[in-house]
Amino acid sequence: MASLDLSNRQADKTIRYSAKGFRAGWSSAVQHAVLLAGSIIFVFPLLWLVSTSLKSELQVFKVPPELIPKPFEWSNYVDMWTYFPFFQFLENTMIIVVLSMAGVLVTAPLVGYAFARLRWPGRDLSFMLLLATMMLPSQVTMIPLYLLFNQLGWVNTFLPLWVPAWFGGGAFNVFLIRQFLMSIPRDLEESAFIDGGGYATIYVRIMLPLIQPVIMTIAIFQFMGAWNDFVGPLIYLNDQSKFTLSLGLRVFQQQTGNSQGEIGMMMAATTIMIIPVIAFFFLAQKKFIEGVVLTGIKA
Amino acid sequence: MGKRNSMMRKEAMVGYLFASPWFIGLVLFTLFPIAASIRYSFMDYNILQPPVWVGLDNYKALFQDELFWISLYNTFYYVFLSVPLTMIIGLAIAMLLNADIKGIALYRTLYYMPSIVPLVAASILWAWMFDPNFGILTNIVQFFGLPAPGWLSDPAWAKNSLILMSLWGAGGGMIIYLAGLKNIPKVYYEAAEIDGAGVIHRFFKITLPLLSPTLFFQLIIGIIGSFQVFTQSFMITGGGPNDSTLFYVLYLYNNAFRFWKMGYASALAWVLFVIIMVFTWINFKLSKKWVHYDQM
């Protein structure tokens, strides 16, 4: 895996720019100009989001539009609460995020360990099966699963949204852990065997500490996945009191979408839903990028 | 020998024990649903009444269903434009960012950020930017003296608008291309430059071939993902105007959870599965012509 660090300052020199002093300076200026223009395009929608969320109703509908709110109007963030039970939605989201993350983090390493380090009849065939399940579009299982959970009386509860995570935590996560564990030399656990350690000891004392980096990656992706999930809550949750943030945002959009007076509030709610994701990204930037690269190339 | 055997048996037992969560999950959440889904696709089932076996009727009905063909066309249109454009833009940004200039870390972050924004949030934001009266996009286009398209209100343009929105996430692929570019040994470029190869020549003879496994992987993932496009059209257009953004999975969702035609929706799901498999297979066949695995 190529290690790629966003904060990498000693990035290798490209020949084009080291070739000749004058040309190097000039083309790096051009490069800056192009990159700057591009990043403005990419970041602009987010700026526009925050800008709209801080505008008074009057300014929101001004033609031509203005980017800078005059004055900064915080009331959208305050008024939003009366329309939008944010804390209820946040609590519901967090319950699902925490329970599904716990399921993935507890069971995916167990299964990954079994696939990578233990020999049992049928293992290779099972692994092929695991890879095959990754190619199945979720729409195929969506309907029977809904009908199954409906029969179990799980519709309109959080159960369908986190219980499945406790069964191996997804083929992809198992795959990732397995690949990582495959590269560890055998001697490590053999000496533990000689010292009289059992499988449980080896798993807890040797394997779990070794897979910390993958665990981090999986945790980040699971958080993002559960936080952003829309289709799951859309299908399974009916009562507004049980809605997650993404589903709540949808209801908010439906209720206010036509009456344009509430655009500012809606943008405030949207901003609030994005903030944790962005904050999380900045906190775990290095791990996050490593994870993307790892999953993007090795899968 | 007996001791060895018992050790192996113990290891196998532990293996099954550790893998058991996945085994149970596989049966409950994958194998059983697959079997049930095949069965439902041959049935009429609206949840309220017990399912009725109808044989191939659902599949036959598909071919006479105008909305099925419309949704299929819309989805193909989306896949064929969104996937290559996202890849080209992602690669272009990655190449620009593969340089040692000041502030490069910040640039990478800025390009990457949109791709982690939750799709629901992105949909609300873009719906506002596409607003026919006050949307910023119209103002920007007009600022440059160009006529603004009808964005989401014009059936001829609505799909393009959603494709435009998908390009906003091109930074997600950029990170992966960038990693691939960093893997290409610098000596290749140096040697090519000594031989007098120009920028374009170096791109086609060195960069593209050595990056082709990464590009291929992104292509496969991109196609599979884009065939399942749903949230944007569900949130922003609801499939309109004139069914111009009625994508396949949206139509499937409508059949299942709005019309409660579980059997018909299951048949739709299997047709989607076949389409995705065929595309993946074709791509694997074609890849032999352009993907080079000799490096990396």
Coordinates of C-alpha atoms in Angstrom, one line a residue:
Chain A
M1 CA 0.0 0.0 0.0
A2 CA 1.2 3.4 -0.8
S3 CA 1.3 5.5 2.3
L4 CA -0.4 8.7 1.5
D5 CA -0.4 11.5 4.0
L6 CA -2.4 14.7 3.4
S7 CA 0.0 16.6 5.6
N8 CA 3.0 15.2 3.9
R9 CA 5.4 18.0 3.5
Q10 CA 8.3 16.2 2.0
A11 CA 6.4 15.1 -1.1
D12 CA 8.7 13.9 -3.8
K13 CA 9.8 16.3 -6.4
T14 CA 8.3 16.0 -9.8
I15 CA 10.9 16.4 -12.5
R16 CA 8.9 18.9 -14.4
Y17 CA 9.4 21.5 -11.7
S18 CA 12.9 20.7 -10.7
A19 CA 14.2 20.9 -14.3
K20 CA 14.8 24.6 -14.8
G21 CA 14.6 27.3 -12.3
F22 CA 12.7 29.9 -14.3
R23 CA 10.3 27.4 -15.9
A24 CA 9.7 25.8 -12.5
G25 CA 8.7 29.0 -10.8
W26 CA 6.4 30.0 -13.6
S27 CA 4.6 26.6 -14.0
S28 CA 4.2 26.3 -10.2
A29 CA 2.4 29.7 -10.3
V30 CA 0.1 28.3 -13.1
Q31 CA -0.4 25.2 -11.1
H32 CA -1.4 27.2 -8.0
A33 CA -3.8 29.2 -10.1
V34 CA -5.4 26.0 -11.6
L35 CA -5.6 24.3 -8.2
L36 CA -7.0 27.3 -6.5
A37 CA -9.7 27.8 -9.1
G38 CA -10.6 24.1 -8.9
S39 CA -10.8 24.0 -5.1
I40 CA -13.0 27.1 -5.1
I41 CA -15.4 25.2 -7.4
F42 CA -15.3 22.2 -5.1
V43 CA -15.7 24.0 -1.9
F44 CA -18.2 26.6 -3.1
P45 CA -21.3 24.5 -2.5
L46 CA -20.3 24.1 1.1
L47 CA -19.6 27.8 1.5
W48 CA -23.0 28.5 -0.1
L49 CA -24.6 26.1 2.4
V50 CA -23.1 27.8 5.4
S51 CA -23.7 31.2 3.9
T52 CA -27.4 30.6 3.3
S53 CA -27.8 29.2 6.8
L54 CA -26.6 32.5 8.2
K55 CA -28.8 34.8 6.2
S56 CA -32.0 36.5 7.0
E57 CA -35.0 35.4 5.0
L58 CA -34.8 38.7 3.1
Q59 CA -31.2 38.2 2.0
V60 CA -31.8 34.5 1.1
F61 CA -34.0 35.5 -1.7
K62 CA -32.0 38.5 -2.9
V63 CA -31.3 38.7 -6.6
P64 CA -28.4 38.7 -7.5
P65 CA -27.4 36.5 -4.6
E66 CA -24.7 37.6 -2.1
L67 CA -22.2 35.3 -0.6
I68 CA -21.5 37.1 2.7
P69 CA -24.4 37.2 5.1
K70 CA -25.1 40.8 6.1
P71 CA -25.5 40.7 9.1
F72 CA -24.7 37.2 10.3
E73 CA -28.1 35.9 11.3
W74 CA -27.8 33.1 13.9
S75 CA -31.5 32.8 14.3
N76 CA -31.9 30.0 11.8
Y77 CA -29.9 27.8 14.1
V78 CA -32.1 28.8 17.0
D79 CA -35.5 28.7 15.3
M80 CA -34.6 25.3 13.7
W81 CA -35.2 23.5 17.0
T82 CA -38.9 24.4 17.0
Y83 CA -39.3 22.7 13.6
F84 CA -36.8 20.0 13.9
P85 CA -36.4 17.8 16.9
F86 CA -32.7 17.7 16.4
F87 CA -31.7 16.1 19.7
Q88 CA -34.2 13.3 19.3
F89 CA -32.9 12.5 15.8
L90 CA -29.3 12.8 17.0
E91 CA -30.0 10.4 19.9
N92 CA -31.6 7.9 17.5
T93 CA -28.7 8.2 15.1
M94 CA -26.2 7.7 17.9
I95 CA -27.9 4.6 19.2
I96 CA -27.7 3.0 15.8
V97 CA -24.2 4.2 15.1
V98 CA -22.9 2.9 18.5
L99 CA -24.6 -0.4 18.4
S100 CA -23.7 -1.2 14.8
M101 CA -20.1 -0.1 15.3
A102 CA -19.8 -2.3 18.4
G103 CA -21.2 -5.2 16.4
V104 CA -18.7 -4.7 13.6
L105 CA -15.7 -4.2 15.9
V106 CA -16.5 -7.2 18.0
T107 CA -17.4 -9.8 15.3
A108 CA -15.4 -8.8 12.2
P109 CA -12.0 -9.4 13.9
L110 CA -13.2 -12.8 15.2
V111 CA -14.2 -13.9 11.7
G112 CA -11.2 -12.3 10.0
Y113 CA -8.9 -14.2 12.5
A114 CA -10.6 -17.5 11.7
F115 CA -10.1 -16.9 7.9
A116 CA -6.5 -15.8 8.2
R117 CA -4.9 -17.9 10.9
L118 CA -6.9 -21.0 11.6
R119 CA -7.2 -24.1 9.4
W120 CA -10.6 -25.7 9.1
P121 CA -12.3 -27.8 6.4
G122 CA -14.3 -25.7 4.0
R123 CA -12.4 -22.5 4.8
D124 CA -11.3 -21.6 1.3
L125 CA -14.7 -22.3 -0.2
S126 CA -16.3 -20.2 2.6
F127 CA -13.9 -17.4 1.7
M128 CA -14.9 -17.5 -1.9
L129 CA -18.5 -17.3 -0.8
L130 CA -17.6 -14.2 1.3
L131 CA -16.1 -12.5 -1.7
A132 CA -19.1 -13.4 -3.8
T133 CA -21.5 -11.8 -1.3
M134 CA -19.6 -8.5 -1.8
M135 CA -20.8 -8.4 -5.4
L136 CA -24.5 -8.9 -4.7
P137 CA -26.4 -5.6 -5.0
S138 CA -28.3 -4.9 -1.8
Q139 CA -31.5 -4.5 -3.7
V140 CA -31.7 -8.2 -4.1
T141 CA -31.9 -8.9 -0.4
M142 CA -33.7 -5.7 0.6
I143 CA -37.2 -7.0 0.0
P144 CA -37.0 -10.4 1.7
L145 CA -35.1 -8.8 4.6
Y146 CA -37.9 -6.3 5.0
L147 CA -40.5 -9.0 4.9
L148 CA -38.5 -11.1 7.4
F149 CA -38.1 -8.2 9.8
N150 CA -41.7 -7.3 9.3
Q151 CA -42.7 -10.8 10.4
L152 CA -40.4 -10.6 13.4
G153 CA -42.1 -7.3 14.4
W154 CA -38.9 -5.4 14.0
V155 CA -40.2 -2.8 11.5
N156 CA -40.3 0.6 13.2
T157 CA -37.6 -0.4 15.6
F158 CA -33.8 0.1 15.5
L159 CA -33.1 -3.6 15.4
P160 CA -32.9 -4.1 11.6
L161 CA -30.4 -1.2 11.5
W162 CA -27.9 -2.6 13.9
V163 CA -28.4 -6.3 14.6
P164 CA -27.0 -7.6 11.2
A165 CA -23.8 -5.8 12.0
W166 CA -23.2 -8.3 14.8
F167 CA -22.9 -11.1 12.4
G168 CA -19.4 -10.7 11.0
G169 CA -19.8 -6.9 10.4
G170 CA -19.9 -7.1 6.7
A171 CA -17.9 -9.1 4.2
F172 CA -15.7 -6.2 3.3
N173 CA -14.5 -5.6 6.8
V174 CA -13.8 -9.3 7.3
F175 CA -11.9 -9.3 4.1
L176 CA -9.8 -6.3 5.1
I177 CA -8.8 -7.9 8.5
R178 CA -8.1 -11.2 6.9
Q179 CA -5.7 -9.6 4.3
F180 CA -3.9 -7.7 7.1
L181 CA -3.5 -10.8 9.3
M182 CA -2.3 -13.0 6.4
S183 CA 0.9 -11.0 6.3
I184 CA 1.9 -11.8 9.9
P185 CA 4.6 -14.5 10.3
R186 CA 3.5 -17.8 11.9
D187 CA 6.3 -17.9 14.5
L188 CA 4.6 -15.3 16.5
E189 CA 1.7 -17.5 17.5
E190 CA 3.8 -20.6 17.6
S191 CA 6.0 -19.3 20.4
A192 CA 2.8 -18.4 22.3
F193 CA 1.6 -22.0 21.8
I194 CA 4.8 -23.3 23.2
D195 CA 4.3 -21.1 26.2
G196 CA 1.0 -22.8 26.7
G197 CA -1.3 -20.1 25.4
G198 CA -4.6 -21.1 24.0
Y199 CA -6.4 -19.7 20.9
A200 CA -8.3 -17.2 23.1
T201 CA -5.1 -15.9 24.6
I202 CA -3.4 -15.6 21.2
Y203 CA -6.4 -13.8 19.8
V204 CA -6.6 -11.3 22.6
R205 CA -2.9 -10.8 23.3
I206 CA -1.4 -11.0 19.9
M207 CA -3.9 -10.6 17.1
L208 CA -6.1 -7.8 18.5
P209 CA -3.2 -5.5 19.2
L210 CA -1.7 -6.2 15.8
I211 CA -4.8 -5.3 13.9
Q212 CA -5.3 -1.9 15.6
P213 CA -4.7 0.0 12.3
V214 CA -7.3 -1.9 10.4
I215 CA -9.7 -1.6 13.4
M216 CA -9.4 2.1 13.2
T217 CA -10.1 2.2 9.5
I218 CA -13.2 0.0 9.9
A219 CA -14.4 2.0 12.8
I220 CA -14.2 5.2 10.8
F221 CA -16.0 3.7 7.8
Q222 CA -18.7 2.2 10.0
F223 CA -19.3 5.5 11.7
M224 CA -19.6 7.3 8.4
G225 CA -21.8 4.5 6.9
A226 CA -24.2 4.4 9.8
W227 CA -24.3 8.2 10.2
N228 CA -25.0 8.8 6.5
D229 CA -27.3 5.8 6.0
F230 CA -30.6 6.9 4.4
V231 CA -32.2 3.9 2.7
G232 CA -32.2 1.7 5.9
P233 CA -34.0 4.2 8.1
L234 CA -36.2 5.1 5.2
I235 CA -37.5 1.6 4.8
Y236 CA -37.6 0.5 8.5
L237 CA -38.6 3.5 10.5
N238 CA -42.2 4.9 10.5
D239 CA -42.6 7.1 13.6
Q240 CA -41.0 10.5 13.5
S241 CA -39.9 10.0 17.1
K242 CA -37.6 7.2 15.8
F243 CA -36.1 9.0 12.8
T244 CA -32.4 9.4 12.4
L245 CA -30.8 12.7 11.3
S246 CA -30.8 11.8 7.6
L247 CA -34.4 10.7 7.6
G248 CA -35.4 13.7 9.8
L249 CA -33.7 16.0 7.3
R250 CA -35.8 14.5 4.6
V251 CA -39.0 15.2 6.5
F252 CA -37.8 18.7 7.2
Q253 CA -37.3 19.1 3.5
Q254 CA -40.7 17.9 2.6
Q255 CA -42.4 20.1 5.2
T256 CA -40.5 23.2 4.3
G257 CA -39.4 22.6 0.8
N258 CA -42.4 24.4 -0.7
S259 CA -42.7 27.2 1.7
Q260 CA -39.5 29.0 0.8
G261 CA -39.4 30.9 4.0
E262 CA -37.6 28.2 5.8
I263 CA -34.7 27.6 3.4
G264 CA -32.3 29.3 5.9
M265 CA -33.4 26.9 8.7
M266 CA -33.1 23.9 6.4
M267 CA -29.6 24.9 5.4
A268 CA -28.8 25.3 9.2
A269 CA -30.0 21.7 9.8
T270 CA -28.0 20.4 6.9
T271 CA -24.9 22.2 8.1
I272 CA -25.3 20.6 11.5
M273 CA -25.6 17.1 9.9
I274 CA -22.4 17.7 7.9
I275 CA -20.3 19.1 10.8
P276 CA -19.6 15.9 12.6
V277 CA -18.5 14.1 9.4
I278 CA -16.1 16.9 8.5
A279 CA -14.8 17.2 12.1
F280 CA -14.3 13.4 12.2
F281 CA -12.5 13.6 8.9
F282 CA -10.1 16.3 10.2
L283 CA -9.5 14.4 13.4
A284 CA -8.8 11.1 11.7
Q285 CA -7.5 12.4 8.4
K286 CA -4.4 10.3 8.2
K287 CA -6.1 7.0 9.1
F288 CA -9.1 8.0 7.0
I289 CA -7.0 8.5 3.8
E290 CA -5.0 5.4 4.5
G291 CA -8.2 3.5 4.8
V292 CA -9.6 4.8 1.5
V293 CA -6.4 4.0 -0.3
L294 CA -6.2 0.6 1.3
T295 CA -9.8 -0.3 0.5
G296 CA -9.7 1.4 -2.9
I297 CA -6.7 -0.6 -4.3
K298 CA -6.5 -3.9 -2.5
A299 CA -10.2 -4.9 -2.7
Chain B
M1 CA -0.4 -39.1 15.0
G2 CA -3.3 -39.2 17.4
K3 CA -2.1 -36.1 19.1
R4 CA -1.6 -34.3 15.9
N5 CA -5.1 -35.3 14.8
S6 CA -6.7 -34.0 18.0
M7 CA -4.8 -30.7 17.6
M8 CA -6.1 -30.3 14.1
R9 CA -9.6 -31.1 15.3
K10 CA -9.3 -28.5 18.0
E11 CA -8.0 -25.9 15.6
A12 CA -10.9 -26.6 13.2
M13 CA -13.4 -26.4 16.1
V14 CA -12.0 -23.0 17.2
G15 CA -12.1 -21.9 13.5
Y16 CA -15.8 -22.7 13.2
L17 CA -16.5 -21.1 16.5
F18 CA -14.7 -17.8 15.5
A19 CA -16.3 -17.8 12.1
S20 CA -19.7 -18.7 13.4
P21 CA -21.1 -15.1 13.6
W22 CA -20.4 -14.8 9.8
F23 CA -21.9 -18.2 9.0
I24 CA -25.1 -17.4 10.9
G25 CA -25.3 -14.0 9.3
L26 CA -24.6 -15.5 5.8
V27 CA -27.6 -17.9 6.2
L28 CA -29.9 -15.4 7.8
F29 CA -29.1 -12.2 5.9
T30 CA -27.8 -13.4 2.6
L31 CA -28.6 -17.0 1.6
F32 CA -32.1 -17.1 2.9
P33 CA -33.0 -13.7 1.5
I34 CA -31.6 -14.7 -1.9
A35 CA -33.7 -17.8 -2.0
A36 CA -36.7 -15.9 -0.8
S37 CA -36.1 -13.2 -3.4
I38 CA -36.0 -15.6 -6.2
R39 CA -39.3 -17.1 -5.0
Y40 CA -41.0 -13.8 -4.5
S41 CA -40.0 -12.8 -8.1
F42 CA -42.4 -15.5 -9.3
M43 CA -45.2 -14.3 -7.0
D44 CA -47.7 -11.6 -6.5
Y45 CA -47.3 -10.3 -3.0
N46 CA -48.7 -7.1 -1.5
I47 CA -48.0 -8.1 2.2
L48 CA -51.7 -7.9 3.2
Q49 CA -52.8 -11.0 1.3
P50 CA -50.8 -14.2 1.1
P51 CA -48.4 -14.5 -1.8
V52 CA -49.8 -16.0 -5.0
W53 CA -47.6 -18.0 -7.4
V54 CA -47.7 -16.4 -10.9
G55 CA -44.8 -18.1 -12.6
L56 CA -42.9 -15.9 -15.1
D57 CA -45.6 -13.2 -15.2
N58 CA -43.6 -10.6 -13.3
Y59 CA -40.7 -11.0 -15.8
K60 CA -43.0 -10.9 -18.8
A61 CA -44.7 -7.8 -17.4
L62 CA -41.4 -6.1 -17.1
F63 CA -40.8 -6.2 -20.8
Q64 CA -44.2 -4.6 -21.5
D65 CA -43.7 -2.0 -18.7
E66 CA -42.9 1.4 -20.2
L67 CA -41.6 2.7 -16.9
F68 CA -39.2 -0.2 -16.7
W69 CA -37.6 0.8 -20.0
I70 CA -37.6 4.5 -19.1
S71 CA -35.9 3.8 -15.8
L72 CA -33.4 1.5 -17.5
Y73 CA -32.6 4.2 -20.2
N74 CA -32.2 6.9 -17.5
T75 CA -29.9 4.7 -15.5
F76 CA -27.7 3.8 -18.5
Y77 CA -27.6 7.5 -19.4
Y78 CA -26.4 8.3 -15.9
V79 CA -23.9 5.5 -15.7
F80 CA -22.4 6.2 -19.1
L81 CA -21.8 9.9 -18.4
S82 CA -21.2 10.0 -14.7
V83 CA -18.7 7.2 -14.4
P84 CA -16.2 8.3 -17.1
L85 CA -16.5 12.0 -16.2
T86 CA -16.0 11.4 -12.5
M87 CA -12.9 9.3 -13.4
I88 CA -11.4 11.8 -15.8
I89 CA -11.9 14.7 -13.3
G90 CA -10.6 12.6 -10.4
L91 CA -7.5 11.6 -12.4
A92 CA -6.9 15.2 -13.6
I93 CA -7.1 16.5 -10.1
A94 CA -4.8 13.7 -8.8
M95 CA -2.2 14.6 -11.4
L96 CA -2.3 18.2 -10.5
L97 CA -2.0 17.3 -6.9
N98 CA 0.9 15.0 -7.4
A99 CA 3.4 17.7 -7.1
D100 CA 5.6 19.3 -4.5
I101 CA 4.1 22.7 -4.1
K102 CA 3.2 24.8 -1.0
G103 CA -0.2 24.1 0.5
I104 CA -0.7 20.8 -1.3
A105 CA -2.1 19.2 1.8
L106 CA -4.8 21.8 2.0
Y107 CA -5.6 21.5 -1.6
R108 CA -6.1 17.7 -1.2
T109 CA -8.3 18.2 1.7
L110 CA -10.5 20.8 -0.1
Y111 CA -11.0 18.5 -3.1
Y112 CA -11.7 15.5 -1.0
M113 CA -14.2 17.1 1.4
P114 CA -17.3 17.0 -0.8
S115 CA -17.1 13.3 -1.3
I116 CA -17.7 12.6 2.4
V117 CA -20.7 14.8 2.7
P118 CA -23.8 12.7 3.5
L119 CA -25.8 12.2 0.3
V120 CA -29.0 13.4 2.0
A121 CA -27.3 16.6 3.0
A122 CA -25.7 17.0 -0.4
S123 CA -29.1 16.5 -2.1
I124 CA -30.8 19.2 0.0
L125 CA -27.9 21.6 -0.7
W126 CA -27.9 20.9 -4.5
A127 CA -31.7 21.1 -4.7
W128 CA -31.3 24.6 -3.3
M129 CA -28.5 25.5 -5.7
F130 CA -30.7 24.2 -8.6
D131 CA -33.7 26.3 -7.4
P132 CA -35.3 27.8 -10.6
N133 CA -35.7 31.2 -9.1
F134 CA -33.1 31.8 -6.5
G135 CA -30.6 29.0 -7.2
I136 CA -27.0 30.2 -7.3
L137 CA -26.2 28.1 -10.4
T138 CA -28.5 30.0 -12.6
N139 CA -26.9 33.3 -11.4
I140 CA -23.4 32.0 -12.0
V141 CA -24.2 30.8 -15.5
Q142 CA -25.9 34.1 -16.3
F143 CA -23.0 36.0 -14.9
F144 CA -20.9 34.5 -17.7
G145 CA -23.5 35.7 -20.2
L146 CA -24.8 32.2 -20.9
P147 CA -28.4 31.0 -21.0
A148 CA -29.2 28.9 -17.9
P149 CA -30.7 25.5 -18.5
G150 CA -33.9 24.5 -16.7
W151 CA -31.8 22.4 -14.4
L152 CA -34.3 20.1 -12.7
S153 CA -37.5 21.4 -14.3
D154 CA -36.5 20.5 -17.9
P155 CA -36.8 16.8 -18.7
A156 CA -34.0 17.2 -21.2
W157 CA -31.7 18.6 -18.5
A158 CA -32.7 17.0 -15.2
K159 CA -30.4 13.9 -15.6
N160 CA -27.5 16.1 -16.5
S161 CA -28.1 18.2 -13.4
L162 CA -27.8 15.1 -11.2
I163 CA -24.7 14.0 -13.1
L164 CA -23.2 17.5 -12.5
M165 CA -24.0 16.9 -8.8
S166 CA -22.2 13.5 -8.9
L167 CA -19.1 15.1 -10.3
W168 CA -18.8 17.1 -7.1
G169 CA -17.7 13.9 -5.4
A170 CA -14.9 13.2 -7.9
G171 CA -12.4 13.9 -5.1
G172 CA -13.2 10.5 -3.6
G173 CA -11.5 8.8 -6.6
M174 CA -8.7 11.4 -6.6
I175 CA -7.3 10.1 -3.4
I176 CA -7.0 6.6 -4.9
Y177 CA -5.5 7.8 -8.2
L178 CA -3.0 9.9 -6.2
A179 CA -1.9 6.8 -4.3
G180 CA -1.5 5.0 -7.6
L181 CA 0.5 7.8 -9.1
K182 CA 2.8 7.8 -6.1
N183 CA 3.6 4.2 -6.8
I184 CA 5.0 4.9 -10.2
P185 CA 8.8 5.0 -10.0
K186 CA 10.2 8.4 -10.9
V187 CA 13.0 6.8 -12.9
Y188 CA 10.5 6.0 -15.7
Y189 CA 9.7 9.6 -16.2
E190 CA 13.4 10.6 -16.0
A191 CA 14.4 8.0 -18.6
A192 CA 11.5 9.1 -20.8
E193 CA 12.5 12.7 -20.5
I194 CA 16.1 12.0 -21.4
D195 CA 14.7 10.2 -24.5
G196 CA 12.9 13.4 -25.4
A197 CA 9.4 12.2 -24.7
G198 CA 6.9 15.0 -24.2
V199 CA 4.2 15.4 -21.5
I200 CA 1.5 13.8 -23.6
H201 CA 3.7 10.9 -24.6
R202 CA 4.7 10.3 -21.0
F203 CA 1.1 10.4 -19.9
F204 CA 0.0 7.7 -22.5
K205 CA 3.1 5.5 -22.3
I206 CA 3.9 5.6 -18.6
T207 CA 1.1 7.1 -16.4
L208 CA -1.9 5.4 -18.0
P209 CA -0.5 1.9 -18.4
L210 CA 0.9 1.8 -14.9
L211 CA -2.2 3.3 -13.4
S212 CA -4.5 1.0 -15.4
P213 CA -5.2 -1.5 -12.6
T214 CA -6.3 1.3 -10.3
L215 CA -8.5 2.8 -13.1
F216 CA -10.0 -0.6 -13.8
F217 CA -10.9 -1.1 -10.2
Q218 CA -12.5 2.3 -10.0
L219 CA -14.4 1.7 -13.2
I220 CA -15.9 -1.5 -11.9
I221 CA -16.8 0.0 -8.5
G222 CA -18.1 3.2 -10.2
I223 CA -20.4 1.2 -12.6
I224 CA -21.8 -1.0 -9.8
G225 CA -22.4 2.0 -7.6
S226 CA -23.9 4.2 -10.3
F227 CA -26.4 1.5 -11.4
Q228 CA -27.7 1.8 -7.9
V229 CA -28.2 5.6 -7.9
F230 CA -31.2 6.4 -5.7
T231 CA -31.0 8.9 -3.0
Q232 CA -30.4 12.0 -5.2
S233 CA -33.4 11.4 -7.4
F234 CA -35.5 10.3 -4.5
M235 CA -34.7 13.5 -2.5
I236 CA -34.4 16.1 -5.2
T237 CA -36.7 15.2 -8.1
G238 CA -38.7 12.2 -7.0
G239 CA -38.1 10.8 -10.4
G240 CA -39.5 13.8 -12.4
P241 CA -40.0 15.8 -14.4
N242 CA -41.8 13.4 -16.8
D243 CA -40.0 10.4 -15.3
S244 CA -36.7 11.8 -16.7
T245 CA -34.9 11.1 -13.4
L246 CA -36.8 7.9 -12.6
F247 CA -33.7 5.7 -12.1
Y248 CA -33.9 1.9 -11.9
V249 CA -33.6 1.6 -8.1
L250 CA -36.0 4.4 -7.5
Y251 CA -38.5 2.5 -9.7
L252 CA -37.7 -0.6 -7.7
Y253 CA -38.2 1.2 -4.4
N254 CA -41.5 2.7 -5.6
N255 CA -42.8 -0.8 -6.6
A256 CA -41.8 -2.3 -3.3
F257 CA -42.5 0.4 -0.7
R258 CA -45.1 2.6 -2.4
F259 CA -47.2 0.2 -4.4
W260 CA -46.3 -2.8 -2.2
K261 CA -45.7 -5.0 -5.3
M262 CA -43.0 -7.1 -3.6
G263 CA -43.0 -9.8 -6.3
Y264 CA -42.6 -7.4 -9.1
A265 CA -39.9 -5.4 -7.2
S266 CA -38.0 -8.7 -6.6
A267 CA -38.0 -9.4 -10.3
L268 CA -36.7 -5.9 -10.9
A269 CA -33.9 -6.6 -8.4
W270 CA -32.8 -9.8 -10.2
V271 CA -32.8 -8.1 -13.6
L272 CA -30.6 -5.4 -12.0
F273 CA -28.3 -8.1 -10.7
V274 CA -28.0 -9.7 -14.1
I275 CA -27.3 -6.3 -15.7
I276 CA -24.5 -5.5 -13.2
M277 CA -23.0 -9.0 -13.7
V278 CA -23.0 -8.7 -17.4
F279 CA -21.3 -5.3 -17.3
T280 CA -18.7 -6.5 -14.8
W281 CA -18.1 -9.5 -17.0
I282 CA -17.7 -7.4 -20.2
N283 CA -15.3 -5.1 -18.4
F284 CA -13.2 -8.0 -17.2
K285 CA -13.0 -9.2 -20.8
L286 CA -12.2 -5.8 -22.2
S287 CA -9.6 -5.2 -19.4
K288 CA -7.3 -7.7 -21.0
K289 CA -6.7 -5.2 -23.8
W290 CA -5.8 -2.2 -21.6
V291 CA -5.0 -3.2 -18.0
H292 CA -1.4 -4.0 -17.4
Y293 CA -0.5 -6.0 -14.3
D294 CA 3.2 -6.4 -15.0
Q295 CA 4.0 -3.5 -12.6
M296 CA 3.1 -3.1 -8.9

